[in-house]
Short mmCIF file of C-alpha atoms and ligand atoms in Angstrom, two decimals:
data_model
loop_
_atom_site.label_atom_id
_atom_site.label_comp_id
_atom_site.label_asym_id
_atom_site.label_seq_id
_atom_site.Cartn_x
_atom_site.Cartn_y
_atom_site.Cartn_z
CA UNK E 1 -8.64 1.33 17.95
CA UNK E 2 -5.29 1.59 19.45
CA UNK E 3 -2.19 1.33 17.21
CA UNK E 4 -0.23 -0.43 19.19
CA UNK E 5 -1.86 -3.95 21.50
CA UNK E 6 0.31 -6.23 19.85
CA UNK E 7 0.44 -8.96 22.46
CA UNK E 8 3.64 -9.51 23.32
CA UNK E 9 2.94 -12.45 25.94
CA UNK E 10 3.54 -14.76 22.86
CA UNK E 11 6.70 -15.72 21.44
CA UNK E 12 6.87 -14.07 18.81
CA UNK E 13 5.90 -10.58 18.66
CA UNK E 14 8.76 -7.73 18.97
CA UNK E 15 7.80 -5.55 21.49
CA UNK E 16 8.57 -2.62 19.75
CA UNK E 17 9.72 0.95 20.24
CA UNK E 18 7.86 3.58 22.38
CA UNK E 19 5.33 4.99 19.76
CA UNK E 20 5.43 8.07 18.85
CA UNK E 21 2.43 10.45 16.49
CA UNK E 22 1.59 8.63 14.39
CA UNK E 23 1.71 11.10 10.32
CA UNK E 24 -1.44 13.11 10.09
CA UNK E 25 -2.94 13.08 7.08
CA UNK E 26 -2.82 17.18 7.06
CA UNK E 27 0.62 16.67 7.41
CA UNK E 28 1.15 14.80 4.63
CA UNK E 29 -1.38 17.15 3.09
CA UNK E 30 0.99 19.97 3.61
CA UNK E 31 4.30 18.25 2.78
CA UNK E 32 3.58 20.33 -0.94
CA UNK E 33 3.44 24.10 -1.52
CA UNK E 34 2.36 26.11 -4.10
CA UNK E 35 5.98 26.86 -6.55
CA UNK E 36 6.80 28.89 -9.18
CA UNK E 37 5.24 27.07 -12.31
CA UNK E 38 2.49 25.02 -9.96
CA UNK E 39 3.49 22.43 -6.63
CA UNK E 40 6.28 20.80 -5.42
CA UNK E 41 6.65 19.22 -2.22
CA UNK E 42 10.65 19.52 -1.34
CA UNK E 43 10.80 15.95 0.65
CA UNK E 44 9.44 13.04 -1.03
CA UNK E 45 6.92 11.39 0.66
CA UNK E 46 7.37 6.98 1.50
CA UNK E 47 5.01 4.93 1.03
CA UNK E 48 5.67 0.72 0.70
CA UNK E 49 2.09 -2.00 0.63
CA UNK E 50 1.60 -3.91 4.09
CA UNK E 51 -0.25 -6.47 4.81
CA UNK E 52 0.79 -8.75 7.61
CA UNK E 53 1.34 -6.41 11.58
CA UNK E 54 5.86 -7.54 11.76
CA UNK E 55 6.17 -6.09 8.08
CA UNK E 56 4.41 -3.21 8.65
CA UNK E 57 7.20 -3.70 12.72
CA UNK E 58 9.83 -3.54 9.98
CA UNK E 59 8.58 -0.90 6.87
CA UNK E 60 6.59 0.99 9.18
CA UNK E 61 10.81 4.10 10.77
CA UNK E 62 10.94 3.99 7.16
CA UNK E 63 7.34 4.88 5.26
CA UNK E 64 5.27 8.44 5.85
CA UNK E 65 2.80 6.43 4.94
CA UNK E 66 2.12 2.13 5.19
CA UNK E 67 -0.45 0.76 2.51
CA UNK E 68 -2.81 -2.46 2.26
CA UNK E 69 -3.24 -3.08 -1.05
CA UNK E 70 -5.53 -4.70 -2.29
CA UNK E 71 -2.49 -5.81 -4.32
CA UNK E 72 -2.70 -8.29 -1.55
CA UNK E 73 -5.04 -10.25 -3.38
CA UNK E 74 -2.83 -11.18 -6.03
CA UNK E 75 0.46 -10.64 -3.42
CA UNK E 76 -0.80 -12.88 -0.36
CA UNK E 77 -4.20 -14.88 -1.89
CA UNK E 78 -2.92 -15.71 -5.17
CA UNK E 79 -5.28 -14.25 -6.61
CA UNK E 80 -6.35 -13.53 -10.34
CA UNK E 81 -6.48 -9.15 -9.65
CA UNK E 82 -7.47 -7.49 -7.41
CA UNK E 83 -11.23 -8.51 -8.19
CA UNK E 84 -12.13 -10.37 -5.94
CA UNK E 85 -9.97 -8.71 -3.29
CA UNK E 86 -13.48 -8.86 -0.27
CA UNK E 87 -14.46 -6.71 2.62
CA UNK E 88 -13.13 -8.74 5.19
CA UNK E 89 -9.48 -9.66 3.38
CA UNK E 90 -9.52 -6.48 3.27
CA UNK E 91 -9.82 -4.86 7.06
CA UNK E 92 -7.84 -7.96 8.55
CA UNK E 93 -5.41 -7.29 7.27
CA UNK E 94 -5.86 -4.10 7.38
CA UNK E 95 -5.68 -3.94 11.32
CA UNK E 96 -3.05 -6.06 11.49
CA UNK E 97 -1.57 -3.51 9.82
CA UNK E 98 -2.51 -1.05 12.17
CA UNK E 99 -1.36 -3.18 15.34
CA UNK E 100 1.87 -3.52 13.78
CA UNK E 101 2.96 0.23 12.86
CA UNK E 102 3.09 3.60 14.97
CA UNK E 103 4.29 5.94 12.96
CA UNK E 104 3.48 5.91 9.50
CA UNK E 105 0.06 6.89 8.55
CA UNK E 106 -1.77 3.36 7.07
CA UNK E 107 -3.85 3.45 4.11
CA UNK E 108 -6.83 0.63 3.66
CA UNK E 109 -7.57 -0.12 -0.14
CA UNK E 110 -12.30 0.06 -0.93
CA UNK E 111 -12.17 -3.33 -2.64
CA UNK E 112 -13.59 -3.88 -5.75
CA UNK E 113 -17.53 -3.63 -5.78
CA UNK E 114 -17.78 -1.95 -2.70
CA UNK E 115 -17.88 1.53 -3.14
CA UNK E 116 -18.99 2.16 -6.53
CA UNK E 117 -22.64 1.63 -6.67
CA UNK E 118 -23.34 5.06 -4.60
CA UNK E 119 -21.78 7.81 -2.03
CA UNK E 120 -23.37 6.20 0.23
CA UNK E 121 -22.26 2.63 -0.20
CA UNK E 122 -19.03 4.13 0.03
CA UNK E 123 -19.30 5.45 3.59
CA UNK E 124 -20.44 2.65 4.10
CA UNK E 125 -17.35 0.56 3.35
CA UNK E 126 -15.18 3.18 4.19
CA UNK E 127 -16.67 3.93 8.23
CA UNK E 128 -16.69 0.39 8.42
CA UNK E 129 -13.33 -0.38 7.08
CA UNK E 130 -12.65 2.45 9.57
CA UNK E 131 -13.63 0.95 12.78
CA UNK E 132 -13.04 -2.47 12.24
CA UNK E 133 -8.92 -1.35 11.10
CA UNK E 134 -8.03 1.75 12.87
CA UNK E 135 -6.76 3.42 10.12
CA UNK E 136 -6.14 7.12 9.04
CA UNK E 137 -7.56 6.68 5.36
CA UNK E 138 -9.08 4.33 2.45
CA UNK E 139 -7.87 4.56 -0.96
CA UNK E 140 -10.45 4.23 -3.91
CA UNK E 141 -9.81 4.21 -8.37
CA UNK E 142 -11.47 6.89 -10.12
CA UNK E 143 -11.20 10.37 -11.46
CA UNK E 144 -13.73 11.36 -12.71
CA UNK E 145 -16.78 9.21 -12.48
CA UNK E 146 -15.82 8.81 -8.35
CA UNK E 147 -15.50 12.48 -7.53
CA UNK E 148 -18.93 13.38 -6.55
CA UNK E 149 -18.22 10.74 -3.81
CA UNK E 150 -14.13 11.06 -3.13
CA UNK E 151 -15.54 15.03 -2.14
CA UNK E 152 -19.72 13.09 -0.62
CA UNK E 153 -16.93 11.29 2.18
CA UNK E 154 -13.86 13.88 2.38
CA UNK E 155 -16.85 15.89 4.47
CA UNK E 156 -17.66 13.55 6.39
CA UNK E 157 -14.46 12.55 7.91
CA UNK E 158 -13.25 10.04 5.54
CA UNK E 159 -9.53 10.86 4.23
CA UNK E 160 -10.02 9.57 1.05
CA UNK E 161 -6.32 9.20 -1.05
CA UNK E 162 -7.30 8.69 -5.70
CA UNK E 163 -5.90 6.44 -7.54
CA UNK E 164 -5.69 7.31 -11.66
CA UNK E 165 -4.06 6.11 -14.23
CA UNK E 166 -4.05 2.30 -13.95
CA UNK E 167 -7.15 1.38 -12.12
CA UNK E 168 -6.02 -2.68 -11.99
CA UNK E 169 -9.94 -2.79 -10.38
CA UNK E 170 -10.86 -2.37 -14.05
CA UNK E 171 -8.62 -3.98 -15.41
CA UNK E 172 -11.15 -6.22 -17.75
CA UNK E 173 -12.65 -2.44 -19.15
CA UNK E 174 -8.75 -1.69 -19.98
CA UNK E 175 -7.76 -4.98 -21.23
CA UNK E 176 -4.97 -5.57 -19.37
CA UNK E 177 -2.10 -3.82 -17.23
CA UNK E 178 -0.10 -1.68 -19.61
CA UNK E 179 1.33 2.07 -19.35
CA UNK E 180 -1.84 4.17 -19.95
CA UNK E 181 -2.19 7.83 -21.57
CA UNK E 182 -0.01 6.00 -24.39
CA UNK E 183 -2.39 8.19 -27.14
CA UNK E 184 -2.98 12.08 -26.40
CA UNK E 185 -7.07 12.25 -25.46
CA UNK E 186 -6.46 9.12 -22.86
CA UNK E 187 -3.46 10.76 -21.73
CA UNK E 188 -5.72 14.70 -21.42
CA UNK E 189 -8.46 12.27 -19.43
CA UNK E 190 -5.23 10.82 -16.67
CA UNK E 191 -5.24 14.83 -15.89
CA UNK E 192 -8.46 15.60 -16.31
CA UNK E 193 -9.64 12.89 -14.31
CA UNK E 194 -6.26 14.16 -11.27
CA UNK E 195 -8.26 16.93 -10.98
CA UNK E 196 -11.03 16.27 -10.59
CA UNK E 197 -9.65 13.66 -7.71
CA UNK E 198 -7.72 16.32 -6.55
CA UNK E 199 -10.52 19.02 -6.55
CA UNK E 200 -13.91 17.09 -4.61
CA UNK E 201 -10.77 16.67 -1.83
CA UNK E 202 -8.54 13.74 -1.63
CA UNK E 203 -5.36 14.57 0.42
CA UNK E 204 -3.43 12.98 -2.64
CA UNK E 205 -2.70 10.67 -5.24
CA UNK E 206 -1.67 7.51 -6.04
CA UNK E 207 -0.45 7.98 -9.85
CA UNK E 208 0.81 4.69 -11.19
CA UNK E 209 1.79 2.72 -14.41
CA UNK E 210 1.03 6.23 -16.42
CA UNK E 211 4.17 7.95 -18.61
CA UNK E 212 6.22 9.91 -16.94
CA UNK E 213 5.69 13.20 -19.08
CA UNK E 214 1.97 12.91 -17.61
CA UNK E 215 2.48 11.95 -14.53
CA UNK E 216 5.35 14.88 -13.75
CA UNK E 217 2.82 17.18 -15.43
CA UNK E 218 -0.21 15.84 -12.94
CA UNK E 219 2.05 16.42 -10.19
CA UNK E 220 3.12 19.99 -10.78
CA UNK E 221 -0.69 20.42 -12.08
CA UNK E 222 -3.02 19.24 -8.28
CA UNK E 223 -2.09 20.61 -5.27
CA UNK E 224 -2.13 16.32 -3.29
CA UNK E 225 0.93 15.29 -3.16
CA UNK E 226 0.76 13.03 -6.35
CA UNK E 227 2.77 9.41 -5.16
CA UNK E 228 3.25 7.22 -8.12
CA UNK E 229 4.41 4.31 -8.71
CA UNK E 230 5.20 3.88 -12.80
CA UNK E 231 4.87 7.15 -13.03
CA UNK E 232 8.00 9.68 -12.79
CA UNK E 233 11.12 10.86 -10.06
CA UNK E 234 8.83 13.57 -10.90
CA UNK E 235 6.66 12.75 -7.99
CA UNK E 236 5.28 14.51 -5.18
CA UNK E 237 6.55 11.47 -3.64
CA UNK E 238 6.72 6.85 -4.31
CA UNK E 239 5.25 3.35 -3.73
CA UNK E 240 5.90 0.36 -4.49
CA UNK E 241 4.19 -3.21 -3.39
CA UNK E 242 7.12 -4.64 -0.53
CA UNK E 243 6.77 -7.59 -1.43
CA UNK E 244 7.63 -6.46 -5.31
CA UNK E 245 10.39 -4.59 -4.34
CA UNK E 246 11.93 -7.34 -2.18
CA UNK E 247 12.28 -9.67 -4.53
CA UNK E 248 9.99 -11.78 -3.80
CA UNK E 249 8.52 -12.86 -7.68
CA UNK E 250 10.77 -13.97 -10.12
CA UNK E 251 9.10 -11.00 -12.65
CA UNK E 252 8.09 -8.12 -11.56
CA UNK E 253 6.99 -5.26 -13.90
CA UNK E 254 8.95 -2.92 -15.51
CA UNK E 255 8.53 -0.28 -13.17
CA UNK E 256 10.06 -1.77 -10.27
CA UNK E 257 12.91 -2.07 -8.90
CA UNK E 258 14.33 -5.15 -6.86
CA UNK E 259 16.09 -3.43 -3.67
CA UNK E 260 17.14 -7.62 -2.70
CA UNK E 261 16.92 -11.18 -4.22
CA UNK E 262 14.64 -12.53 -0.88
CA UNK E 263 12.69 -15.27 -3.77
CA UNK E 264 15.81 -17.18 -3.59
CA UNK E 265 17.68 -16.41 -0.75
CA UNK E 266 14.30 -17.76 0.85
CA UNK E 267 15.00 -20.58 -0.78
CA UNK E 268 17.96 -21.55 -0.01
CA UNK E 269 17.26 -21.65 3.16
CA UNK E 270 14.27 -23.54 2.58
CA UNK E 271 16.68 -25.70 1.08
CA UNK E 272 19.19 -26.29 4.22
CA UNK E 273 17.31 -26.63 6.58
CA UNK E 274 15.12 -30.10 4.16
CA UNK E 275 18.64 -30.95 4.43
CA UNK E 276 19.48 -30.55 7.83
CA UNK E 277 15.78 -32.61 8.99
CA UNK E 278 16.67 -34.26 6.29
CA UNK E 279 20.41 -36.27 8.11
CA UNK E 280 18.68 -34.87 11.31
CA UNK E 281 21.77 -32.45 11.99
CA UNK E 282 18.68 -30.24 12.77
CA UNK E 283 17.29 -29.58 15.78
CA UNK E 284 21.04 -30.28 18.04
CA UNK E 285 21.16 -29.94 21.34
CA UNK E 286 20.78 -25.48 21.24
CA UNK E 287 17.32 -26.54 20.16
CA UNK E 288 16.68 -28.82 22.17
CA UNK E 289 15.36 -28.81 25.75
CA UNK E 290 16.59 -30.61 29.16
CA UNK E 291 16.15 -30.73 32.32
CA UNK E 292 16.93 -27.82 33.93
CA UNK E 293 20.21 -28.77 36.48
CA UNK E 294 19.48 -29.01 40.41
CA UNK E 295 15.67 -30.41 39.63
O1 KIV V 1 -3.30 -2.04 -4.29
C1 KIV V 1 -1.69 -1.89 -4.76
O2 KIV V 1 -0.99 -2.20 -3.52
C2 KIV V 1 -2.34 -0.64 -4.66
C3 KIV V 1 -0.74 -0.40 -5.26
C4 KIV V 1 -0.14 -0.07 -6.37
C5 KIV V 1 -0.61 1.49 -5.36
O3 KIV V 1 -3.32 0.28 -5.13
#
């Protein structure tokens, strides 16, 4: 599947810069090297979520990786959690993001129920996602229990991003979205999960919603790059849900830094448009068609 097939015959499709060489899995993997006290990454990996072609175009030049997260269930579809997200949703949005990007490595989340049953089920789902979207990798949640599945996929040509700590698809087991690792036993389990996922062949690992020291510990003790969210500045990279960091929602989790206030700006623009439609000051002659002169 082409990674750059935007239909420029429609007026809204913005022609993008000349396609470059896409960031590869080995390139991400090799950003982390053995260091004096474990492992370290010189330049942190930049990851953001993207769900649409246009957002992918805007984010791509700034990111090493774009994640088509199953958070799209909540962000795009207004679902109460990521549990109801389907393969069809992930494939449609994954393909759009691949079409809108040319530089970043695109990873697509495997939705709940598409991989936990067996390694074979995971292979069927992951290969479908890769064929239908053109993405380079899939992400799946879980630690030690998912290690055999990660090894199965990695050994069969499917690069896997691991995801440990707070795993939102397990919200019904965890009982909520609070930070993990407050108890000693749970902290040990998070490190064991990350080690198992790393040993199984994940080429990078998202660590979400854990106490800072645990995330730092994980990053120093596993070979693949560790991408933090609600984790630690010592991670090998960071990811945020783009809509959170743009301020699309009034309420965001504590670990989110809001780099803009799009909710207020969109609301103000819509209010101005509504007012101009109502008082007929929009459209003006500059926004209406008239006969071409001389015809
Ligand atoms: O679904 C998602 O967006 C994610 C990130 C928050 C890491 O998994």
